[in-house]
CSV table of C-alpha atoms in Angstrom, one decimal:
chain,number,residue,atom,x,y,z
A,1,MET,CA,-193.8,-23.5,187.8
A,2,GLU,CA,-190.3,-24.8,188.5
A,3,ASN,CA,-187.5,-23.8,186.1
A,4,ASN,CA,-187.3,-26.7,183.7
A,5,PHE,CA,-184.3,-25.2,182.0
A,6,GLU,CA,-182.1,-26.1,185.0
A,7,LYS,CA,-183.0,-29.8,184.3
A,8,ILE,CA,-182.0,-29.8,180.7
A,9,SER,CA,-178.2,-29.9,180.5
A,10,PHE,CA,-177.9,-28.9,176.9
A,11,LEU,CA,-179.4,-25.5,177.8
A,12,ASN,CA,-177.1,-24.9,180.7
A,13,ALA,CA,-174.6,-22.0,180.4
A,14,GLU,CA,-171.6,-24.1,181.6
A,15,ALA,CA,-172.0,-26.4,178.6
A,16,ILE,CA,-171.3,-23.5,176.2
A,17,GLU,CA,-168.0,-24.0,174.4
A,18,ASN,CA,-167.9,-21.5,171.6
A,19,LYS,CA,-169.9,-18.7,169.9
A,20,GLU,CA,-171.6,-21.1,167.5
A,21,GLU,CA,-172.7,-23.3,170.3
A,22,MET,CA,-173.9,-20.3,172.3
A,23,GLU,CA,-176.0,-19.1,169.4
A,24,ARG,CA,-177.5,-22.5,169.0
A,25,LYS,CA,-178.5,-22.7,172.6
A,26,GLU,CA,-180.1,-19.3,172.4
A,27,LYS,CA,-182.2,-20.4,169.5
A,28,LEU,CA,-183.2,-23.5,171.4
A,29,LYS,CA,-184.2,-21.5,174.4
A,30,ASP,CA,-186.1,-19.0,172.2
A,31,VAL,CA,-188.3,-21.8,170.9
A,32,TYR,CA,-188.6,-24.2,173.8
A,33,GLU,CA,-189.2,-21.5,176.4
A,34,ASP,CA,-192.5,-20.8,174.7
A,35,LEU,CA,-193.3,-24.5,174.9
A,36,PHE,CA,-192.3,-24.9,178.6
A,37,GLU,CA,-194.6,-22.0,179.5
A,38,ARG,CA,-197.5,-24.1,178.0
A,39,GLU,CA,-196.4,-27.2,179.9
A,40,LEU,CA,-195.2,-28.8,176.7
A,41,PHE,CA,-192.0,-30.7,177.5
A,42,PRO,CA,-190.3,-31.8,174.2
A,43,LEU,CA,-188.2,-34.9,174.4
A,44,LYS,CA,-187.3,-35.5,170.8
A,45,VAL,CA,-187.4,-33.9,167.4
A,46,LEU,CA,-188.9,-35.8,164.4
A,47,GLN,CA,-187.3,-34.8,161.0
A,48,GLY,CA,-188.9,-36.9,158.3
A,49,SER,CA,-189.2,-40.4,159.7
A,50,GLU,CA,-186.1,-40.0,161.8
A,51,ILE,CA,-186.3,-39.3,165.5
A,52,ILE,CA,-183.5,-37.1,166.9
A,53,ASP,CA,-182.6,-36.4,170.5
A,54,LEU,CA,-182.6,-32.7,171.1
A,55,THR,CA,-179.0,-32.9,172.3
A,56,ALA,CA,-178.0,-34.3,168.9
A,57,ASP,CA,-180.0,-31.9,166.7
A,58,LYS,CA,-176.9,-29.8,165.8
A,59,GLU,CA,-178.4,-28.0,162.9
A,60,LEU,CA,-181.8,-27.1,164.5
A,61,TYR,CA,-183.1,-26.9,160.9
A,62,GLY,CA,-186.7,-27.2,161.9
A,63,VAL,CA,-186.8,-24.1,164.2
A,64,THR,CA,-184.2,-21.9,162.6
A,65,SER,CA,-184.7,-22.4,158.9
A,66,LYS,CA,-186.6,-20.0,156.6
A,67,ARG,CA,-189.6,-22.3,157.0
A,68,PRO,CA,-189.7,-23.2,160.7
A,69,PHE,CA,-191.5,-26.5,161.1
A,70,VAL,CA,-190.7,-29.3,163.5
A,71,VAL,CA,-192.5,-32.2,164.9
A,72,LEU,CA,-191.9,-32.7,168.6
A,73,GLU,CA,-192.4,-35.8,170.8
A,74,VAL,CA,-193.5,-34.4,174.1
A,75,GLY,CA,-193.1,-35.8,177.6
A,76,ARG,CA,-196.3,-34.5,179.0
A,77,ILE,CA,-198.9,-31.7,178.4
A,78,GLY,CA,-200.2,-30.0,181.5
A,79,GLU,CA,-203.9,-29.1,181.4
A,80,ILE,CA,-204.1,-28.5,177.7
A,81,ASP,CA,-206.0,-31.6,176.9
A,82,GLU,CA,-207.8,-33.5,179.6
A,83,ASN,CA,-209.5,-36.1,177.4
A,84,LYS,CA,-206.8,-37.2,175.0
A,85,GLU,CA,-203.1,-37.7,175.5
A,86,ILE,CA,-201.1,-36.1,172.7
A,87,LYS,CA,-197.8,-37.8,172.0
A,88,ARG,CA,-196.6,-35.5,169.3
A,89,VAL,CA,-197.2,-31.9,168.3
A,90,ILE,CA,-196.1,-29.7,165.4
A,91,TYR,CA,-194.3,-26.4,166.0
A,92,LYS,CA,-194.9,-24.2,163.0
A,93,GLY,CA,-193.3,-20.8,162.8
A,94,GLU,CA,-193.7,-17.7,160.6
A,95,ILE,CA,-191.9,-18.1,157.3
A,96,LYS,CA,-189.3,-15.4,157.0
A,97,ASP,CA,-190.0,-12.7,154.5
A,98,ALA,CA,-193.0,-14.6,153.2
A,99,GLY,CA,-195.5,-11.7,153.2
A,100,PRO,CA,-199.3,-12.1,153.3
A,101,PHE,CA,-199.3,-15.1,150.8
A,102,GLN,CA,-197.7,-17.4,153.4
A,103,SER,CA,-198.7,-16.0,156.8
A,104,ILE,CA,-198.7,-17.9,160.1
A,105,LYS,CA,-201.3,-15.4,161.4
A,106,LYS,CA,-203.5,-16.3,158.5
A,107,GLU,CA,-203.0,-20.0,159.2
A,108,GLU,CA,-204.0,-19.4,162.8
A,109,ILE,CA,-207.3,-17.8,161.7
A,110,ILE,CA,-208.0,-20.7,159.2
A,111,TYR,CA,-207.4,-23.3,162.0
A,112,ARG,CA,-209.3,-21.4,164.6
A,113,ASP,CA,-212.3,-20.0,162.7
A,114,VAL,CA,-212.6,-21.5,159.2
A,115,LEU,CA,-211.9,-25.2,159.4
A,116,PRO,CA,-214.3,-25.9,162.3
A,117,GLU,CA,-217.1,-24.2,160.3
A,118,ILE,CA,-216.2,-26.2,157.2
A,119,TYR,CA,-216.2,-29.4,159.1
A,120,LYS,CA,-219.6,-28.7,160.5
A,121,ASN,CA,-221.1,-27.9,157.1
A,122,LEU,CA,-219.7,-30.9,155.2
A,123,PRO,CA,-222.2,-33.6,154.2
A,124,GLU,CA,-222.2,-36.3,156.9
A,125,ASN,CA,-220.8,-38.9,154.5
A,126,ILE,CA,-217.9,-36.7,153.7
A,127,ARG,CA,-217.4,-35.4,157.2
A,128,GLU,CA,-216.7,-38.8,158.5
A,129,LYS,CA,-213.8,-39.2,156.0
A,130,VAL,CA,-212.0,-35.9,156.9
A,131,ALA,CA,-209.8,-34.7,159.8
A,132,PHE,CA,-208.0,-31.5,160.6
A,133,PRO,CA,-205.2,-31.0,163.1
A,134,ARG,CA,-206.4,-29.3,166.3
A,135,LEU,CA,-204.9,-25.9,167.1
A,136,ILE,CA,-203.5,-26.5,170.5
A,137,ASP,CA,-202.0,-23.0,171.2
A,138,VAL,CA,-200.7,-19.8,169.6
A,139,ILE,CA,-197.3,-18.3,170.4
A,140,LYS,CA,-197.3,-14.5,170.2
A,141,ARG,CA,-194.6,-11.9,170.6
A,142,ASN,CA,-195.5,-8.2,171.1
A,143,GLY,CA,-199.1,-9.1,170.1
A,144,GLU,CA,-198.0,-10.7,166.8
A,145,THR,CA,-198.3,-14.4,166.0
A,146,LYS,CA,-194.9,-16.0,166.0
A,147,ALA,CA,-195.8,-19.7,165.8
A,148,ILE,CA,-198.7,-22.2,166.2
A,149,ILE,CA,-198.8,-25.5,168.0
A,150,LEU,CA,-200.8,-28.2,166.3
A,151,GLU,CA,-201.8,-31.7,166.9
A,152,LYS,CA,-199.8,-34.1,164.7
A,153,LEU,CA,-201.9,-36.4,162.6
A,154,ASP,CA,-200.6,-39.9,162.1
A,155,GLY,CA,-200.5,-41.5,158.7
A,156,ILE,CA,-198.9,-41.5,155.3
A,157,ILE,CA,-198.3,-38.4,153.2
A,158,CYS,CA,-200.2,-39.0,149.9
A,159,GLY,CA,-197.5,-37.7,147.6
A,160,ASP,CA,-194.9,-35.0,147.0
A,161,HIS,CA,-194.9,-31.6,145.3
A,162,ASN,CA,-195.2,-33.2,141.8
A,163,THR,CA,-196.6,-36.7,142.2
A,164,SER,CA,-199.3,-38.6,144.1
A,165,LYS,CA,-198.8,-42.1,145.6
A,166,GLU,CA,-201.1,-44.0,143.3
A,167,SER,CA,-201.4,-47.0,145.8
A,168,ILE,CA,-202.9,-44.7,148.5
A,169,TRP,CA,-205.6,-42.9,146.6
A,170,ASP,CA,-209.0,-44.2,145.5
A,171,LYS,CA,-212.1,-42.8,143.9
A,172,LYS,CA,-213.8,-42.1,147.2
A,173,ASP,CA,-210.8,-40.1,148.4
A,174,ILE,CA,-211.0,-37.9,145.2
A,175,GLU,CA,-214.7,-37.3,145.9
A,176,THR,CA,-213.8,-36.3,149.5
A,177,ILE,CA,-211.1,-33.8,148.5
A,178,CYS,CA,-213.2,-32.2,145.7
A,179,CYS,CA,-216.1,-31.8,148.2
A,180,LEU,CA,-213.7,-30.2,150.7
A,181,ILE,CA,-212.4,-27.7,148.0
A,182,LYS,CA,-216.0,-26.9,147.2
A,183,GLU,CA,-216.9,-26.2,150.8
A,184,PHE,CA,-213.8,-24.2,151.4
A,185,GLN,CA,-214.7,-21.9,148.6
A,186,LYS,CA,-218.0,-21.1,150.2
A,187,ILE,CA,-216.3,-19.2,153.0
A,188,ASP,CA,-216.8,-15.4,152.6
A,189,PRO,CA,-213.3,-13.8,152.1
A,190,GLU,CA,-214.6,-10.8,154.0
A,191,GLU,CA,-214.9,-12.9,157.2
A,192,ILE,CA,-211.2,-13.6,156.9
A,193,LYS,CA,-210.3,-10.0,156.3
A,194,LYS,CA,-212.0,-8.9,159.6
A,195,ASN,CA,-208.9,-10.5,161.3
A,196,PHE,CA,-206.5,-10.4,158.4
A,197,PRO,CA,-207.1,-7.3,156.3
A,198,GLU,CA,-204.0,-8.0,154.2
A,199,LEU,CA,-205.6,-11.2,152.7
A,200,PRO,CA,-203.9,-11.2,149.3
A,201,GLU,CA,-205.7,-11.3,145.9
A,202,ARG,CA,-204.4,-13.0,142.8
A,203,ASP,CA,-205.0,-11.5,139.3
A,204,PHE,CA,-205.5,-14.6,137.3
A,205,LEU,CA,-205.6,-12.9,133.9
A,206,LYS,CA,-202.1,-11.5,134.7
A,207,VAL,CA,-200.9,-14.9,135.8
A,208,TYR,CA,-202.3,-16.6,132.7
A,209,LYS,CA,-200.5,-14.2,130.4
A,210,GLU,CA,-197.2,-14.6,132.2
A,211,ARG,CA,-197.4,-18.4,132.3
A,212,LEU,CA,-198.3,-18.7,128.7
A,213,LYS,CA,-194.8,-17.6,127.7
A,214,GLU,CA,-193.3,-20.3,129.9
A,215,ARG,CA,-195.7,-23.1,128.8
A,216,ILE,CA,-195.4,-22.7,125.1
A,217,GLU,CA,-192.0,-24.4,124.5
A,218,PRO,CA,-193.0,-28.0,125.4
A,219,VAL,CA,-196.3,-27.7,123.6
A,220,ARG,CA,-194.7,-26.4,120.5
A,221,LYS,CA,-192.0,-29.1,120.5
A,222,LEU,CA,-194.1,-32.1,121.5
A,223,LEU,CA,-197.5,-31.2,120.1
A,224,GLY,CA,-196.8,-28.8,117.3
A,225,GLU,CA,-197.6,-25.2,116.3
A,226,GLU,CA,-201.2,-26.0,115.9
A,227,TYR,CA,-201.6,-26.6,119.6
A,228,GLU,CA,-199.5,-23.5,120.4
A,229,LYS,CA,-202.2,-21.5,118.6
A,230,LYS,CA,-205.0,-23.3,120.5
A,231,MET,CA,-203.3,-22.4,123.8
A,232,LYS,CA,-203.5,-18.7,122.8
A,233,GLU,CA,-207.1,-19.1,121.9
A,234,LEU,CA,-207.8,-20.7,125.3
A,235,LEU,CA,-206.2,-17.6,126.9
A,236,GLN,CA,-208.6,-15.4,125.0
A,237,ILE,CA,-211.5,-17.4,126.2
A,238,SER,CA,-210.2,-17.1,129.8
A,239,GLU,CA,-210.0,-13.3,129.5
A,240,GLU,CA,-213.7,-13.2,128.7
A,241,ILE,CA,-214.7,-15.6,131.5
A,242,ILE,CA,-212.7,-14.5,134.5
A,243,GLU,CA,-214.1,-11.0,134.7
A,244,LYS,CA,-217.6,-12.5,135.1
A,245,GLN,CA,-216.6,-14.5,138.2
A,246,ALA,CA,-217.1,-13.5,141.8
A,247,SER,CA,-214.1,-13.1,144.1
A,248,THR,CA,-213.7,-16.4,146.0
A,249,LEU,CA,-211.5,-17.7,148.9
A,250,LEU,CA,-209.1,-20.2,147.4
A,251,SER,CA,-206.9,-22.6,149.4
A,252,GLU,CA,-203.9,-23.0,147.0
A,253,ASP,CA,-202.7,-26.1,148.9
A,254,ILE,CA,-205.4,-28.8,149.1
A,255,PHE,CA,-203.5,-31.5,147.2
A,256,CYS,CA,-201.5,-34.8,147.7
A,257,PHE,CA,-198.5,-33.3,149.4
A,258,ASN,CA,-200.6,-31.8,152.2
A,259,THR,CA,-202.9,-34.7,152.6
A,260,ILE,CA,-202.4,-37.6,155.1
A,261,LYS,CA,-204.0,-41.0,154.7
A,262,MET,CA,-204.7,-41.9,158.4
A,263,PRO,CA,-204.8,-45.4,159.8
A,264,ASN,CA,-208.6,-45.1,160.3
A,265,GLY,CA,-209.0,-44.3,156.6
A,266,ARG,CA,-209.7,-40.6,157.1
A,267,LEU,CA,-207.9,-38.0,155.1
A,268,GLY,CA,-206.1,-35.4,157.2
A,269,PHE,CA,-205.5,-32.0,155.7
A,270,ILE,CA,-202.6,-29.9,156.8
A,271,ASP,CA,-200.8,-26.7,155.7
A,272,TRP,CA,-203.2,-23.8,155.6
A,273,GLU,CA,-201.0,-20.7,155.4
A,274,ARG,CA,-201.6,-19.9,151.7
A,275,PRO,CA,-205.3,-19.0,151.1
A,276,TYR,CA,-206.0,-16.0,149.0
A,277,ILE,CA,-208.8,-14.3,147.0
A,278,GLY,CA,-209.2,-15.0,143.3
A,279,LYS,CA,-211.8,-15.3,140.6
A,280,ASP,CA,-210.8,-18.7,139.2
A,281,VAL,CA,-212.5,-21.4,141.3
A,282,SER,CA,-210.9,-24.1,139.2
A,283,ALA,CA,-207.4,-23.3,140.4
A,284,ASP,CA,-207.6,-25.5,143.5
A,285,TYR,CA,-208.9,-28.5,141.5
A,286,GLY,CA,-206.2,-27.9,138.8
A,287,LYS,CA,-203.5,-28.3,141.4
A,288,LEU,CA,-205.0,-31.6,142.7
A,289,ILE,CA,-205.7,-33.0,139.2
A,290,SER,CA,-202.3,-32.2,137.7
A,291,ARG,CA,-200.5,-34.2,140.5
A,292,LEU,CA,-202.6,-37.3,139.7
A,293,TRP,CA,-200.7,-38.0,136.5
A,294,THR,CA,-199.2,-41.1,138.1
A,295,ASN,CA,-202.7,-42.6,137.9
A,296,PRO,CA,-204.4,-41.4,134.6
A,297,GLU,CA,-207.7,-43.2,135.4
A,298,LEU,CA,-207.9,-41.6,138.8
A,299,GLN,CA,-207.0,-38.3,137.2
A,300,LYS,CA,-210.1,-38.7,134.9
A,301,GLU,CA,-212.2,-39.4,137.9
A,302,ALA,CA,-211.0,-36.2,139.5
A,303,ILE,CA,-211.9,-34.2,136.4
A,304,LYS,CA,-215.3,-35.8,136.2
A,305,THR,CA,-216.0,-35.1,139.9
A,306,ALA,CA,-214.8,-31.5,139.7
A,307,LEU,CA,-217.0,-30.8,136.7
A,308,GLU,CA,-220.0,-32.5,138.3
A,309,ILE,CA,-219.9,-30.7,141.6
A,310,ASN,CA,-219.5,-27.3,139.8
A,311,GLN,CA,-222.0,-27.9,137.1
A,312,GLU,CA,-224.1,-24.9,138.3
A,313,ASN,CA,-221.3,-22.6,137.0
A,314,PRO,CA,-221.6,-22.6,133.1
A,315,TYR,CA,-218.0,-21.3,132.9
A,316,PHE,CA,-216.3,-23.8,135.1
A,317,LYS,CA,-215.3,-26.3,132.4
A,318,ASP,CA,-213.5,-23.6,130.4
A,319,MET,CA,-211.8,-22.3,133.5
A,320,LEU,CA,-210.6,-25.8,134.4
A,321,ARG,CA,-209.3,-26.3,130.8
A,322,ALA,CA,-207.3,-23.1,131.2
A,323,SER,CA,-206.1,-24.0,134.7
A,324,LEU,CA,-204.8,-27.4,133.5
A,325,VAL,CA,-203.1,-26.1,130.4
A,326,LEU,CA,-201.9,-22.6,131.4
A,327,LEU,CA,-201.3,-23.0,135.2
A,328,GLU,CA,-200.8,-26.2,137.2
A,329,GLY,CA,-200.9,-28.8,134.4
A,330,GLY,CA,-198.7,-26.5,132.2
A,331,HIS,CA,-196.2,-26.2,135.1
A,332,MET,CA,-196.0,-30.0,135.4
A,333,PHE,CA,-195.7,-30.5,131.6
A,334,ARG,CA,-192.8,-28.0,131.5
A,335,HIS,CA,-191.2,-29.5,134.7
A,336,TYR,CA,-191.0,-33.0,133.2
A,337,PHE,CA,-190.2,-31.8,129.7
A,338,LYS,CA,-187.0,-30.3,131.0
A,339,ARG,CA,-186.1,-33.7,132.6
A,340,LEU,CA,-186.4,-35.7,129.4
A,341,GLU,CA,-182.6,-35.6,128.9
A,342,ASP,CA,-181.6,-35.9,132.6
A,343,ASP,CA,-178.5,-37.9,133.3
A,344,ASP,CA,-180.4,-39.8,136.0
A,345,LEU,CA,-182.1,-42.8,134.2
A,346,ARG,CA,-184.8,-43.0,136.9
A,347,LYS,CA,-185.7,-39.3,136.5
A,348,ARG,CA,-185.7,-39.6,132.8
A,349,LYS,CA,-188.1,-42.6,132.8
A,350,GLU,CA,-190.4,-40.8,135.2
A,351,ALA,CA,-190.3,-37.7,132.9
A,352,GLU,CA,-191.2,-39.9,129.9
A,353,LYS,CA,-194.2,-41.3,131.6
A,354,ALA,CA,-195.4,-37.9,132.9
A,355,VAL,CA,-194.9,-36.2,129.5
A,356,GLY,CA,-196.9,-38.9,127.8
A,357,VAL,CA,-199.8,-38.4,130.2
A,358,PHE,CA,-199.8,-34.6,129.8
A,359,LYS,CA,-199.5,-34.8,126.0
A,360,LYS,CA,-202.7,-36.8,125.9
A,361,LEU,CA,-204.4,-34.6,128.5
A,362,PHE,CA,-203.5,-31.4,126.7
A,363,LYS,CA,-204.6,-32.7,123.3
A,364,ASP,CA,-207.9,-33.8,124.7
A,365,ILE,CA,-208.4,-30.4,126.3
A,366,LEU,CA,-207.3,-28.3,123.3
A,367,ASP,CA,-209.2,-30.5,120.8
A,368,ASN,CA,-212.4,-30.7,123.0
A,369,LYS,CA,-212.3,-34.5,123.0
A,370,GLY,CA,-213.7,-37.0,125.5
A,371,ILE,CA,-214.9,-35.4,128.7
A,372,TRP,CA,-214.1,-32.0,127.3
A,373,GLN,CA,-216.6,-32.1,124.5
A,374,GLU,CA,-219.0,-29.2,124.4
């Protein structure tokens, strides 16, 4: 193959003006040399909705940050894909100092081995609503995975870390996501450990106890000491239940921020570096449900769906109660409680709405009302 670097002026040595520029070009070469070898010729970098010429990408944030992730618009792809022209790809690198909880090697395994199996086993009516990015290639250095190249799915991200875009989601989408979570949890963790022995395990009892201390303040101030006592009782119930559960593969990240509503109506699911082993199968549902506070009616539907598809587990309802109060929901309640006196009026109004939703949710859970009745 001809030397493509000679054709790209911003990589040429004579263009180097100072030490900082030299370091920048070396970082560029470190990333793009791997791509050139795969006949991927990047033309532009996409950061958010902005398209940036490589020559103007002074910060190189996507490829040099602690979390290397950049979308590339490519000129052409050699023989990688004969049947479908790919316009954009994702370069996703190893997160620095992340450890086994956020491993690019683990994500490679999930994309290569786990997601195709899940897709095959999904009910047909759910399968036609789901999409996963294709793993195009894996970049290795000294036998270790350095980065993965993924197909970029087009569409709209369904929310952020703390909220969902209520205009995007509907009841059928919630059913699709809950079914995907259920199918993911059927994967035997031992299959992952064959290629990734360091697959981490989370001690939920320890996490519950640690989180209880953080979650008590907003409950005590907004709901009263009676509900603080009920939170502690819920922790005791959880201690009895968790030990009876089998170890399960949990995704950690199937929620709005990692879900794309595609133009064809499918939901695309991205970001798979965080799976781990745990005994609380409700945790994945709790993360999804807690972010649906922007649409309380849809949040109710998500709770109903999660309870329905897990009804064979007599302990699931109590685990979901604990997950929403002590873990994800508790995190959200505390997050917005701290914003109630924010100087920014918009943030304050958002916090007031969120706190109102979580106050009602927590009261219903802790009082065993509505859908939570025994």
